mmCIF file of C-alpha atoms in Angstrom:
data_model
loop_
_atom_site.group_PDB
_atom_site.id
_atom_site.type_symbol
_atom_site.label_atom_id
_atom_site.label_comp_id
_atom_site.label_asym_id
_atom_site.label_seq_id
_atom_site.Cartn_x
_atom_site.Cartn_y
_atom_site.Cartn_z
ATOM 1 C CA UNK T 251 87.080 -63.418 -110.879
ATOM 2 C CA UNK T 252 88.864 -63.844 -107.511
ATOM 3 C CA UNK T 253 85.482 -62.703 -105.726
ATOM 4 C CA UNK T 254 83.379 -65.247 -107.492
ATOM 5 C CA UNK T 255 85.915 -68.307 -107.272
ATOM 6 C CA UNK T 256 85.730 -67.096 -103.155
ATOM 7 C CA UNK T 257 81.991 -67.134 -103.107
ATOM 8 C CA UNK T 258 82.093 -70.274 -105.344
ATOM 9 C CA UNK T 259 83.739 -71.966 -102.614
ATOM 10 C CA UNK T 260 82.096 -71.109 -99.974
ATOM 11 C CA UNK T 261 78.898 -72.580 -101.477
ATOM 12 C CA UNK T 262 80.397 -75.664 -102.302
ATOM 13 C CA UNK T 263 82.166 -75.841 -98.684
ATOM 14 C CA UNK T 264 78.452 -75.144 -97.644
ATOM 15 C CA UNK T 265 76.521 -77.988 -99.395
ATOM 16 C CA UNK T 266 80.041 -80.157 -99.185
ATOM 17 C CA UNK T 267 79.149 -79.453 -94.894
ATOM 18 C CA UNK T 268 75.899 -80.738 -95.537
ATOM 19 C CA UNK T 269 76.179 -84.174 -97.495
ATOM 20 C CA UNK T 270 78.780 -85.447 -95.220
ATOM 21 C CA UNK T 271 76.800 -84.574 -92.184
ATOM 22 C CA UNK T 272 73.728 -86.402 -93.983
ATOM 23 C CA UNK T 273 76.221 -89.645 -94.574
ATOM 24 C CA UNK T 274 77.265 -89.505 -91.135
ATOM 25 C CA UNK T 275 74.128 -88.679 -89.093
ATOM 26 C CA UNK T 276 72.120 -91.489 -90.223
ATOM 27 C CA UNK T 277 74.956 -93.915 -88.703
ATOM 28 C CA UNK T 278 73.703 -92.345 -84.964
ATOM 29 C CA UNK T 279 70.950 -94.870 -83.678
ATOM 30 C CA UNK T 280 68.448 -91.434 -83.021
ATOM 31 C CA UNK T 281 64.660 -91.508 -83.978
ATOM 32 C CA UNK T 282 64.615 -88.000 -84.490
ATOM 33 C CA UNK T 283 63.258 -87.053 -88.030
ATOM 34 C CA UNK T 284 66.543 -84.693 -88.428
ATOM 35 C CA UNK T 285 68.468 -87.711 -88.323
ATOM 36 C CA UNK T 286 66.695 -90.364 -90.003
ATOM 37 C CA UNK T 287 66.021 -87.824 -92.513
ATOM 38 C CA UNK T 288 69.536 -88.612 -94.391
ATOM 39 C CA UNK T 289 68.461 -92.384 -94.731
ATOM 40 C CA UNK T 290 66.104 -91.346 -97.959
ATOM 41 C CA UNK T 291 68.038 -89.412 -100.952
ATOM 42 C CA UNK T 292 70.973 -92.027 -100.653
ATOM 43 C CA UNK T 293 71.557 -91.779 -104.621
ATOM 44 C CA UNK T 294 71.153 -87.978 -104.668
ATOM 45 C CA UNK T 295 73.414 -87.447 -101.527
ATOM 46 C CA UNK T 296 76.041 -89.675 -103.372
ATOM 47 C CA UNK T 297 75.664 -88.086 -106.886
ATOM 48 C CA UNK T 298 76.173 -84.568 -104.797
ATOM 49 C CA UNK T 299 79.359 -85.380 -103.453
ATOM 50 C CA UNK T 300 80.712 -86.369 -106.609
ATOM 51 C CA UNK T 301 79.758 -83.094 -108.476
ATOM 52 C CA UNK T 302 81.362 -81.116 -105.698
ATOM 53 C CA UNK T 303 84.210 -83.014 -105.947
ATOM 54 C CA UNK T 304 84.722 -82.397 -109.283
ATOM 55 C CA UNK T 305 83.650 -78.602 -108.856
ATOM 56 C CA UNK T 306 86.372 -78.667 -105.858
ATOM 57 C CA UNK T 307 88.774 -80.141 -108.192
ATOM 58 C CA UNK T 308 87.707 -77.637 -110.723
ATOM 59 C CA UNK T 309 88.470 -74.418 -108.606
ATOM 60 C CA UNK T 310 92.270 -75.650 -108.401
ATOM 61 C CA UNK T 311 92.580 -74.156 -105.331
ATOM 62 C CA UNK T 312 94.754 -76.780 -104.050
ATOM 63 C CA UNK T 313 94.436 -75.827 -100.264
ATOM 64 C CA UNK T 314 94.658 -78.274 -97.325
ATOM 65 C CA UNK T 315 90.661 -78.147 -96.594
ATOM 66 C CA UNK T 316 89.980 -78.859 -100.191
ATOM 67 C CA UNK T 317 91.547 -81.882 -100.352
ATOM 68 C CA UNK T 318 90.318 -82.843 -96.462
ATOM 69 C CA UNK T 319 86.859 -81.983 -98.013
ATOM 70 C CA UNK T 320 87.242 -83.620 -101.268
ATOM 71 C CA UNK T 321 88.542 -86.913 -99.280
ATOM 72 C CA UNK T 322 85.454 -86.357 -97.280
ATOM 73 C CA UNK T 323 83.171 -86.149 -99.827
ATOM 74 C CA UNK T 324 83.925 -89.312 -101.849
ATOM 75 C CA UNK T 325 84.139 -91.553 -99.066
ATOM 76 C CA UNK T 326 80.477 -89.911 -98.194
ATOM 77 C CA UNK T 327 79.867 -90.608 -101.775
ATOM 78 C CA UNK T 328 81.669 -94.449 -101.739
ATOM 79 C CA UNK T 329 79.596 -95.444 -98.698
ATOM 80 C CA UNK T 330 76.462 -94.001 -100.181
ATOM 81 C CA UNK T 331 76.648 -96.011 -103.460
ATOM 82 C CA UNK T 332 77.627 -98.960 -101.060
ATOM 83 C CA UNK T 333 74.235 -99.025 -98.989
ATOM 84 C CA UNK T 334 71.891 -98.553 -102.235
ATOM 85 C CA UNK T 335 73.997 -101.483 -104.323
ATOM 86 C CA UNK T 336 72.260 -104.205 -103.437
ATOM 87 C CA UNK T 337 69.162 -102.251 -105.298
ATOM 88 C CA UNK T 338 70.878 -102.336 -108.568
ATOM 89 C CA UNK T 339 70.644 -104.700 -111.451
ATOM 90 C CA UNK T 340 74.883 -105.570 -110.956
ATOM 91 C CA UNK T 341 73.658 -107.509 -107.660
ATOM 92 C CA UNK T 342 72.779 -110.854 -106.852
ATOM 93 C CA UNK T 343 68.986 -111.191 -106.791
ATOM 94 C CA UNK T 344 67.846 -112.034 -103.572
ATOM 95 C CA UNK T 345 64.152 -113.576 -104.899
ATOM 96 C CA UNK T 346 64.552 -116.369 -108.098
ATOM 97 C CA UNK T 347 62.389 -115.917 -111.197
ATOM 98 C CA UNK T 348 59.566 -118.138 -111.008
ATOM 99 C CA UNK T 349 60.107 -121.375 -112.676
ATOM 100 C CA UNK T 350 56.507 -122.690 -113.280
ATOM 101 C CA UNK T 351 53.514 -121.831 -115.006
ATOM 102 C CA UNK T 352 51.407 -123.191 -112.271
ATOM 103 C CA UNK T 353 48.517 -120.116 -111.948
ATOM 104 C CA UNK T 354 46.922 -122.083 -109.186
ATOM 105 C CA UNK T 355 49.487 -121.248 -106.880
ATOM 106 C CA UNK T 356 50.178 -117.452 -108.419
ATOM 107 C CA UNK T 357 49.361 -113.997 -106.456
ATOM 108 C CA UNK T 358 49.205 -110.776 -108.151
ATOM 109 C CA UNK T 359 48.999 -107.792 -106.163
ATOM 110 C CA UNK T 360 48.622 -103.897 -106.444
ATOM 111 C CA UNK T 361 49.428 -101.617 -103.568
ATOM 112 C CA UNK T 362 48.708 -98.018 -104.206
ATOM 113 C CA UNK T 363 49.032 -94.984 -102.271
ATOM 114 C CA UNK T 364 46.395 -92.671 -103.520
ATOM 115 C CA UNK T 365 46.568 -89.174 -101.600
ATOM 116 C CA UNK T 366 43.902 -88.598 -99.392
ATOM 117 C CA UNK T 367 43.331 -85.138 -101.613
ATOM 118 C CA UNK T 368 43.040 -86.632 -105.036
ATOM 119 C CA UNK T 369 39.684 -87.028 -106.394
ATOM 120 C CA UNK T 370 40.749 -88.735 -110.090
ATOM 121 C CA UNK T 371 39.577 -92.556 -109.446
ATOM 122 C CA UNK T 372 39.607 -93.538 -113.032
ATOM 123 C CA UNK T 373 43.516 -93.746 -113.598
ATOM 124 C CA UNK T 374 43.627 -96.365 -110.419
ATOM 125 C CA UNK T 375 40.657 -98.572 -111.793
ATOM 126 C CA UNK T 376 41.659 -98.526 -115.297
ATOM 127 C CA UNK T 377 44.974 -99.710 -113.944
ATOM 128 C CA UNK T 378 43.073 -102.631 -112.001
ATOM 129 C CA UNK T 379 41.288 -102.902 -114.809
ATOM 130 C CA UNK T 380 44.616 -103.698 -117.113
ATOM 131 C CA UNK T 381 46.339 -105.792 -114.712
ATOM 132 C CA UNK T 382 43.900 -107.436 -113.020
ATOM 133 C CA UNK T 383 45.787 -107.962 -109.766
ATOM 134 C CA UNK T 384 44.186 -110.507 -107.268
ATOM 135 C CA UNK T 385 44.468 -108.698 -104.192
ATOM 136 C CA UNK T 386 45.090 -104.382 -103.819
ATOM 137 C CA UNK T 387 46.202 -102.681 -100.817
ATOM 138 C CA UNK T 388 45.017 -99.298 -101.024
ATOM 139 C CA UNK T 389 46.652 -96.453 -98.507
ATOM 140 C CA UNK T 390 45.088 -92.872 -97.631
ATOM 141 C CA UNK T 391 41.528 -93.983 -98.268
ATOM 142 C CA UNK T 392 38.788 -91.522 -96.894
ATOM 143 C CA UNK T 393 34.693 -92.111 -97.339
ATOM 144 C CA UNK T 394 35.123 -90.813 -101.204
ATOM 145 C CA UNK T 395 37.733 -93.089 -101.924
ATOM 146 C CA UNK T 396 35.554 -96.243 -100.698
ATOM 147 C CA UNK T 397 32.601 -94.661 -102.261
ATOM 148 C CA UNK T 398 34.490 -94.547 -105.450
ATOM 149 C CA UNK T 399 36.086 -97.945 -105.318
ATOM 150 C CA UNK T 400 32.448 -99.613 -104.441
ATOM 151 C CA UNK T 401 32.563 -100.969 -108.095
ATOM 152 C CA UNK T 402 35.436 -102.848 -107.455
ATOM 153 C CA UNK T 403 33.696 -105.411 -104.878
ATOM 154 C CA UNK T 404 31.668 -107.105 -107.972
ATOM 155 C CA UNK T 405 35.122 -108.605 -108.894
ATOM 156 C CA UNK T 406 36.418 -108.506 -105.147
ATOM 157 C CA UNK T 407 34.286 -109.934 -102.992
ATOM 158 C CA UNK T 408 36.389 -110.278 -99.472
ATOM 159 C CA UNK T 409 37.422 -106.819 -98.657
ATOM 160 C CA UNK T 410 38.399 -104.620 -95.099
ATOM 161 C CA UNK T 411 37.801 -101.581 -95.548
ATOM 162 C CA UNK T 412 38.549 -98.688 -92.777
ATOM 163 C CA UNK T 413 38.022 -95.553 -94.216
ATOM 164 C CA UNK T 414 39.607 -91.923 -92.082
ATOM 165 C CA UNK T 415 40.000 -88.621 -92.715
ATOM 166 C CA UNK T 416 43.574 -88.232 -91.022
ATOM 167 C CA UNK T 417 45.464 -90.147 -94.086
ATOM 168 C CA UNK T 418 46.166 -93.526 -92.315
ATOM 169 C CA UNK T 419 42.708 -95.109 -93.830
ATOM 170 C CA UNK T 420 43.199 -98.670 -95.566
ATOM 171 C CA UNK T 421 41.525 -100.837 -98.098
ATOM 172 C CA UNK T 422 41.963 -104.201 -99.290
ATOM 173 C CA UNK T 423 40.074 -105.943 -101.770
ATOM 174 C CA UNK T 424 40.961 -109.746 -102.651
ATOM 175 C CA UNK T 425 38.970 -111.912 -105.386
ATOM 176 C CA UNK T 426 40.620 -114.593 -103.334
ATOM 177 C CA UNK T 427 38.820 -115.902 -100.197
ATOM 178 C CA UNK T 428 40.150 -114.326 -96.924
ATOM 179 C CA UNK T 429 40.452 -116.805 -93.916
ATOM 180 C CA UNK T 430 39.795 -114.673 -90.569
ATOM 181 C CA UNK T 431 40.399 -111.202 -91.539
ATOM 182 C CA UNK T 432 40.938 -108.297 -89.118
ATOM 183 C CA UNK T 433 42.012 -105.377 -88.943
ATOM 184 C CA UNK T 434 44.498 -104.320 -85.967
ATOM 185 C CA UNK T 435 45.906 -101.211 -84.624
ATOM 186 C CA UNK T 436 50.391 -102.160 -84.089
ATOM 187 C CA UNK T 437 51.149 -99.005 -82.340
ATOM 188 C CA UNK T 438 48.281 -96.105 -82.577
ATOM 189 C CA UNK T 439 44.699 -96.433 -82.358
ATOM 190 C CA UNK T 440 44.318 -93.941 -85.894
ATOM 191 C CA UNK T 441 46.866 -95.813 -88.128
ATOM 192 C CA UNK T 442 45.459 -99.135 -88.906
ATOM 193 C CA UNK T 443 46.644 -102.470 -90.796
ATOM 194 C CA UNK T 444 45.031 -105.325 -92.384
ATOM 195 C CA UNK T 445 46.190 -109.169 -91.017
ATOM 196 C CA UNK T 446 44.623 -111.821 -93.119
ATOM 197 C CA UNK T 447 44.972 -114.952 -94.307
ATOM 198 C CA UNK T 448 44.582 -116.085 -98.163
ATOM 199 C CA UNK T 449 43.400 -118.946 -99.922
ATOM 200 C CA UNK T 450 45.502 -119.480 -102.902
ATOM 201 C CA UNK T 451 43.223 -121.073 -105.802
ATOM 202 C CA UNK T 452 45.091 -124.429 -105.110
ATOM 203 C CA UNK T 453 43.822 -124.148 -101.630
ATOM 204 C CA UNK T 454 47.140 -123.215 -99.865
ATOM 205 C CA UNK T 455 47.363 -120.808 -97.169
ATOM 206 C CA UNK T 456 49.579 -117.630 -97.377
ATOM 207 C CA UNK T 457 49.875 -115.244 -94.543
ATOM 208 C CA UNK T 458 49.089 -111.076 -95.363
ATOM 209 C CA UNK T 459 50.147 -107.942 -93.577
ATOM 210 C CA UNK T 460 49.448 -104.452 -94.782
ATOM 211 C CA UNK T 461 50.675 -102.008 -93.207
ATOM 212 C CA UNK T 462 51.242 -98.182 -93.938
ATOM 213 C CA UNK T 463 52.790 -96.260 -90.501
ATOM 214 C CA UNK T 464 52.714 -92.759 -89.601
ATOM 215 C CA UNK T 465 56.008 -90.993 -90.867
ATOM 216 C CA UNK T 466 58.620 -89.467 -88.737
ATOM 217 C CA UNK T 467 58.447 -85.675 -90.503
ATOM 218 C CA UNK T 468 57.093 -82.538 -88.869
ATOM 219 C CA UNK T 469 53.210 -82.491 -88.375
ATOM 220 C CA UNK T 470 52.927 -86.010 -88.523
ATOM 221 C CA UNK T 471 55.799 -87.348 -86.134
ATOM 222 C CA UNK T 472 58.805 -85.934 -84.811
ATOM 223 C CA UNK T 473 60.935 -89.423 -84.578
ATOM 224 C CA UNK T 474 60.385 -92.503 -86.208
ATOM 225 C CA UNK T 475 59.844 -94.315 -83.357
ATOM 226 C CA UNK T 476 56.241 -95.471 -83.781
ATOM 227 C CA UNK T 477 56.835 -96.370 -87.371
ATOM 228 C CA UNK T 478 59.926 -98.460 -86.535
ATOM 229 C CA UNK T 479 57.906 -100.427 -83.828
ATOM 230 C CA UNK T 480 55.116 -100.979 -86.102
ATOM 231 C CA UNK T 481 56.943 -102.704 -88.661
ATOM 232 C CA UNK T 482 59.002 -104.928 -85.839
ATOM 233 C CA UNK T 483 56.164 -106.121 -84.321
ATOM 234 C CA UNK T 484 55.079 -107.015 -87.798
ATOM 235 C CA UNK T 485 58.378 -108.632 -88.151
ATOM 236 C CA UNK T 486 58.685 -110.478 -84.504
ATOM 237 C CA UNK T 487 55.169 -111.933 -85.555
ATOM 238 C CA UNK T 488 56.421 -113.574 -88.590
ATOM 239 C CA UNK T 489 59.692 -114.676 -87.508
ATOM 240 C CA UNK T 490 60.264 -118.282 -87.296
ATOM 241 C CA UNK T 491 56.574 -119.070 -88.942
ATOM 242 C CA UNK T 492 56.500 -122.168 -91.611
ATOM 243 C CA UNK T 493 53.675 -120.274 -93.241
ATOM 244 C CA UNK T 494 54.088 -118.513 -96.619
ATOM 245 C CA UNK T 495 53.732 -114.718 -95.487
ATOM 246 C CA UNK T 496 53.648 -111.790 -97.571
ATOM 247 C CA UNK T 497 53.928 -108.013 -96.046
ATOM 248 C CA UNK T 498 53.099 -105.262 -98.186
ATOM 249 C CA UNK T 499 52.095 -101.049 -98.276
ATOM 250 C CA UNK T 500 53.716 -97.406 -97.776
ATOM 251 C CA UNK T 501 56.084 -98.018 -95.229
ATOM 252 C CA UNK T 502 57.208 -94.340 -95.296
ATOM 253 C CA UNK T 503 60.759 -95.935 -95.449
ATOM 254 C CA UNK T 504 63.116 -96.726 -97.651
ATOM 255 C CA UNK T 505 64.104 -99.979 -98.978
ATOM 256 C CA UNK T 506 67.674 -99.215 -97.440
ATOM 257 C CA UNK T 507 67.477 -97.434 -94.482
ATOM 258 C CA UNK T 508 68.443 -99.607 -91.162
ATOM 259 C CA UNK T 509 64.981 -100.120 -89.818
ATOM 260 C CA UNK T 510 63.755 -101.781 -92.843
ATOM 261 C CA UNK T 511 67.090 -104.102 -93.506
ATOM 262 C CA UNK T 512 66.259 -105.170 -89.114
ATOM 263 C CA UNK T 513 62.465 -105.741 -90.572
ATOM 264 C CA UNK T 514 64.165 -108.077 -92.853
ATOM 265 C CA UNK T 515 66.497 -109.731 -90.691
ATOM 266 C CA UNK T 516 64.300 -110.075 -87.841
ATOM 267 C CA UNK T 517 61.029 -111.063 -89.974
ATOM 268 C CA UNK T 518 62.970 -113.323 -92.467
ATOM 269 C CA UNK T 519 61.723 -112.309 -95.401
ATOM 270 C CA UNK T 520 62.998 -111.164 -98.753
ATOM 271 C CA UNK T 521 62.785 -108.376 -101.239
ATOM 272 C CA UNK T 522 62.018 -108.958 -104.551
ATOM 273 C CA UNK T 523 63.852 -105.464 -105.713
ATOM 274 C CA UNK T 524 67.373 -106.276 -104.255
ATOM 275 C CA UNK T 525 69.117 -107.161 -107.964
ATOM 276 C CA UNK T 526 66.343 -105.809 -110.055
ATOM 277 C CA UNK T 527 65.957 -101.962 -109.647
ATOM 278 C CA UNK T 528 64.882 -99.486 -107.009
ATOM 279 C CA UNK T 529 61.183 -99.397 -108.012
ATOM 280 C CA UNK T 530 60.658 -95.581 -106.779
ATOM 281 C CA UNK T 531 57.462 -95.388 -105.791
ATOM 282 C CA UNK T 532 57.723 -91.770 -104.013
ATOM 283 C CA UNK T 533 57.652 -88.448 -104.706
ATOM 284 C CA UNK T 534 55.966 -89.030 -108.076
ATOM 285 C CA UNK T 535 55.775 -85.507 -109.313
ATOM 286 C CA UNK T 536 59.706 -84.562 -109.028
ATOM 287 C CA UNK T 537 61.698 -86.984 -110.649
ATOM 288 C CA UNK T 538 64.665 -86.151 -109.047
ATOM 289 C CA UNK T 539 63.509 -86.959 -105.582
ATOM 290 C CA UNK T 540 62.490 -90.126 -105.846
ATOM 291 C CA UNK T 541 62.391 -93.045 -103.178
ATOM 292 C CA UNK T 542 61.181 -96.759 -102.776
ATOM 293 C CA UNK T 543 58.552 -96.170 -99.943
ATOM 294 C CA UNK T 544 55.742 -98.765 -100.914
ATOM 295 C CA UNK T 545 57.185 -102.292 -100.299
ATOM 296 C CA UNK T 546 56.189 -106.044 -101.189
ATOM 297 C CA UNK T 547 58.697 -108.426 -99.192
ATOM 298 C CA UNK T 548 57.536 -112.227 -99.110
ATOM 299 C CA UNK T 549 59.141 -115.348 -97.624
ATOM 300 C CA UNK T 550 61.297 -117.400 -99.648
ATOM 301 C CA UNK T 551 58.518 -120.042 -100.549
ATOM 302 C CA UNK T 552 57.996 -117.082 -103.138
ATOM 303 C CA UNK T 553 59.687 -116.694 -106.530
ATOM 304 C CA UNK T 554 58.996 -113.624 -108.725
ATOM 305 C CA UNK T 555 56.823 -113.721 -111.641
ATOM 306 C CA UNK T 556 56.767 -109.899 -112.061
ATOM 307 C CA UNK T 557 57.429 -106.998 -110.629
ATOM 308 C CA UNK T 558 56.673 -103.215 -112.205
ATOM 309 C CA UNK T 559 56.110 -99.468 -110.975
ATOM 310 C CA UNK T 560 52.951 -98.795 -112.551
ATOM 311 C CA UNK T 561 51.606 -95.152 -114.314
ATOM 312 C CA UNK T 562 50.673 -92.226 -112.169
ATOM 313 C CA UNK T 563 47.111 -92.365 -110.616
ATOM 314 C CA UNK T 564 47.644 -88.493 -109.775
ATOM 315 C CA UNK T 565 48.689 -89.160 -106.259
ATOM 316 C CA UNK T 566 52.459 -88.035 -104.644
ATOM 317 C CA UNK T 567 53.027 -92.253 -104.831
ATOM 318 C CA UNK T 568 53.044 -94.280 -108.012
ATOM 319 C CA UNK T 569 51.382 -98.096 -107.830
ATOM 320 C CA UNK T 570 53.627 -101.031 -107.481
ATOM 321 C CA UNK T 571 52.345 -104.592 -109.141
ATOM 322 C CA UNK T 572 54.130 -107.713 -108.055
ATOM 323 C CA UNK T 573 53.375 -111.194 -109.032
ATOM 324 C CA UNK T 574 54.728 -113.935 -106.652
ATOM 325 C CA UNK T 575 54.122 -117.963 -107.106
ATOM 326 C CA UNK T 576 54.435 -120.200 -104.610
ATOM 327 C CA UNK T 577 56.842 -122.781 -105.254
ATOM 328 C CA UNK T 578 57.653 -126.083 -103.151
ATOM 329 C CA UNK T 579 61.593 -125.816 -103.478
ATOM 330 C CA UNK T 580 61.693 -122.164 -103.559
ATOM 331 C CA UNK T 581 62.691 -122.290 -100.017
ATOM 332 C CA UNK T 582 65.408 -124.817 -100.289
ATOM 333 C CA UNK T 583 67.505 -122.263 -102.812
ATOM 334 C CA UNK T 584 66.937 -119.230 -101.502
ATOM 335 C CA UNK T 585 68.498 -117.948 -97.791
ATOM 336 C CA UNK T 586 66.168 -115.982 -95.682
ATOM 337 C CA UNK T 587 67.835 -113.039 -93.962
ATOM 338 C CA UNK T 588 68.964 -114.139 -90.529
ATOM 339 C CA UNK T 589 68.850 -111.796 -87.215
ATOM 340 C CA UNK T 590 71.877 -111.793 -84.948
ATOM 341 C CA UNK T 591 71.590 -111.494 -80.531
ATOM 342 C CA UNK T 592 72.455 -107.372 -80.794
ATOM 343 C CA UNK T 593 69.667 -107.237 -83.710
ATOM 344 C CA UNK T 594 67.509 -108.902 -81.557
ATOM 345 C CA UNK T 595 67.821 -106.757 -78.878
ATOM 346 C CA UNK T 596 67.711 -103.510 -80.755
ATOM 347 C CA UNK T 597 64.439 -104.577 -81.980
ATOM 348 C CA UNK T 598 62.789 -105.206 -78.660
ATOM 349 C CA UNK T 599 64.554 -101.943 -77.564
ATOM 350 C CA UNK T 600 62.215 -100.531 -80.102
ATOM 351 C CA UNK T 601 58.809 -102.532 -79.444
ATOM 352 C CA UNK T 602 59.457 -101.650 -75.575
ATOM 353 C CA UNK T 603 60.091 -98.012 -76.004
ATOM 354 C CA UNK T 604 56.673 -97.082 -77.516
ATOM 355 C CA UNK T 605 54.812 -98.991 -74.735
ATOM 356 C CA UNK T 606 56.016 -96.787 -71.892
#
């Protein structure tokens, strides 16, 4: 019994090693995918710590590490919980519910990750089908994927569509008209995003991004320092603007992590989740590993209508419908995030370092 309370410790001391180094590593300001690694499994890092706590506690050991470790371990576990509140339903909602029923000035959209490797259309379109968004981003789009979309364009007329076989393709379909659409290349001249602008059916102008940057894991990128920049330069494009602007796709971030909070800040806009839920959209075959990679942040001339993580389309990401109206006081209740002079900098730091 002695051997396997010994071994039984040592295995907790071993995964106890690991979850505070994951807390405390993602504080460092490194790209490196080692590091930014830890800014993903927040909820499972801080559920960890509590359960070996508890097995600590269990052993009754009693010795000086265990209760240095133990200490360790739920203020790991404390400061995890304290980055992912703002993503649970106890928290103030940073976006309003929608108080009209004015459709004229409503946008529904879809964004949809569909894994370049999956060859099952019908579950996406039957989901178009029931929810009948107005515009969908779709990520990972190859010459099958347009090909098996083509249907769509009877009810979606304006579309750019950039199909690739290296996973970074993109395709967006509106049934509302598109004023000057392009598509641009941020950061690398394989991983593009859409920039339009839309006509709302009251004739209002809203601003569109879609993005979906290249991840910082092995075989794709070793830090995360093209991702970062593409979403800043996103951001220092929209900051200050009067326009109604809406950003959207698979960010291949978290809703938490410190690059997409600066997004925030820098860009000024707001996330629709923050009070409401996490809206996992990633890894959709282990439920235990679960993330919120595909985003929809708008400006605060936006209140929510809806917002929903849709069925599996047998891709590794679920869909994600929101429905936003635009609303002429919404921006007189509701703060935009603001960017402070070291923010600032840090984000330049960033644009800067993947030009040279």
């Amino acid at each position: 019994m002695d051997i396997l309370k010994f071994f039984t410790r040592v295995v907790v001391y071993l995964f106890s090693i690991i979850c505070v180094l994951l807390t405390l590593l993602p504080l460092l300001k490194f790209s490196h995918w080692t590091i930014r690694i830890g800014d993903f499994p927040r909820v499972q890092i801080g559920v960890l710590c509590l359960i070996l706590s508890l097995i600590l506690a269990a052993l009754r050991t009693f010795q000086i590490t265990d209760l240095i470790l133990v200490a360790a371990l739920l203020c790991s576990a404390l400061y995890q919980f304290y980055r992912i509140y703002p993503y649970t339903f106890i928290a103030a909602r940073e976006v309003e519910a929608s108080k009209t029923n004015d459709t004229s000035s409503n946008i529904k959209l879809l964004i949809a990750n569909v894994l370049i490797e999956n060859r099952d259309s019908e579950k996406l379109l039957s989901l178009i089908e029931e929810y009948d968004p107005d515009v969908i981003l779709l990520a990972e789009v190859d010459g099958w994927w347009i090909e098996a979309t083509k249907q769509l364009e009877e009810r979606y007329p304006f579309t750019v569509l950039h199909p690739l076989d290296n996973a970074y393709g993109i395709a967006f379909f509106s049934k509302l008209e598109l004023v000057s659409p392009r598509l641009r290349f941020l950061v690398e001249k394989d991983v593009p995003s859409v920039e339009t602008e839309i006509k709302l059916r009251n004739g209002k102008i809203i601003n569109f991004y879609g993005l979906h940057p290249r991840p910082p894991i092995p075989g794709e990128k070793l830090s995360s320092e093209t991702r970062d920049a593409e979403l800043l330069i996103a951001a220092k494009e929209i900051q200050g603007s009067d326009q109604p602007t809406i950003v959207a796709g698979d960010f291949n971030d978290v809703a938490w992590s410190e690059t997409t909070r600066l997004f925030q800040r820098i860009s000024g806009l707001l996330d629709a989740r923050i009070g409401r839920g996490f809206y996992n959209t990633f890894h959709a075959d282990h439920f235990f590993l679960r993330f919120p990679l595909d985003h929809v942040f708008q400006s605060n001339h936006f209140r929510l209508d809806e917002i929903q993580r849709l069925g599996s389309i047998n891709s590794d990401h679920f869909p994600i419908f929101v429905s936003l109206t635009l609303e002429s006081t919404a921006d007189i209740t509701q703060d935009e995030p603001e960017s402070n002079e070291a923010e600032e900098k840090e984000a330049n730091q960033k644009i800067e370092e993947v030009k040279e």
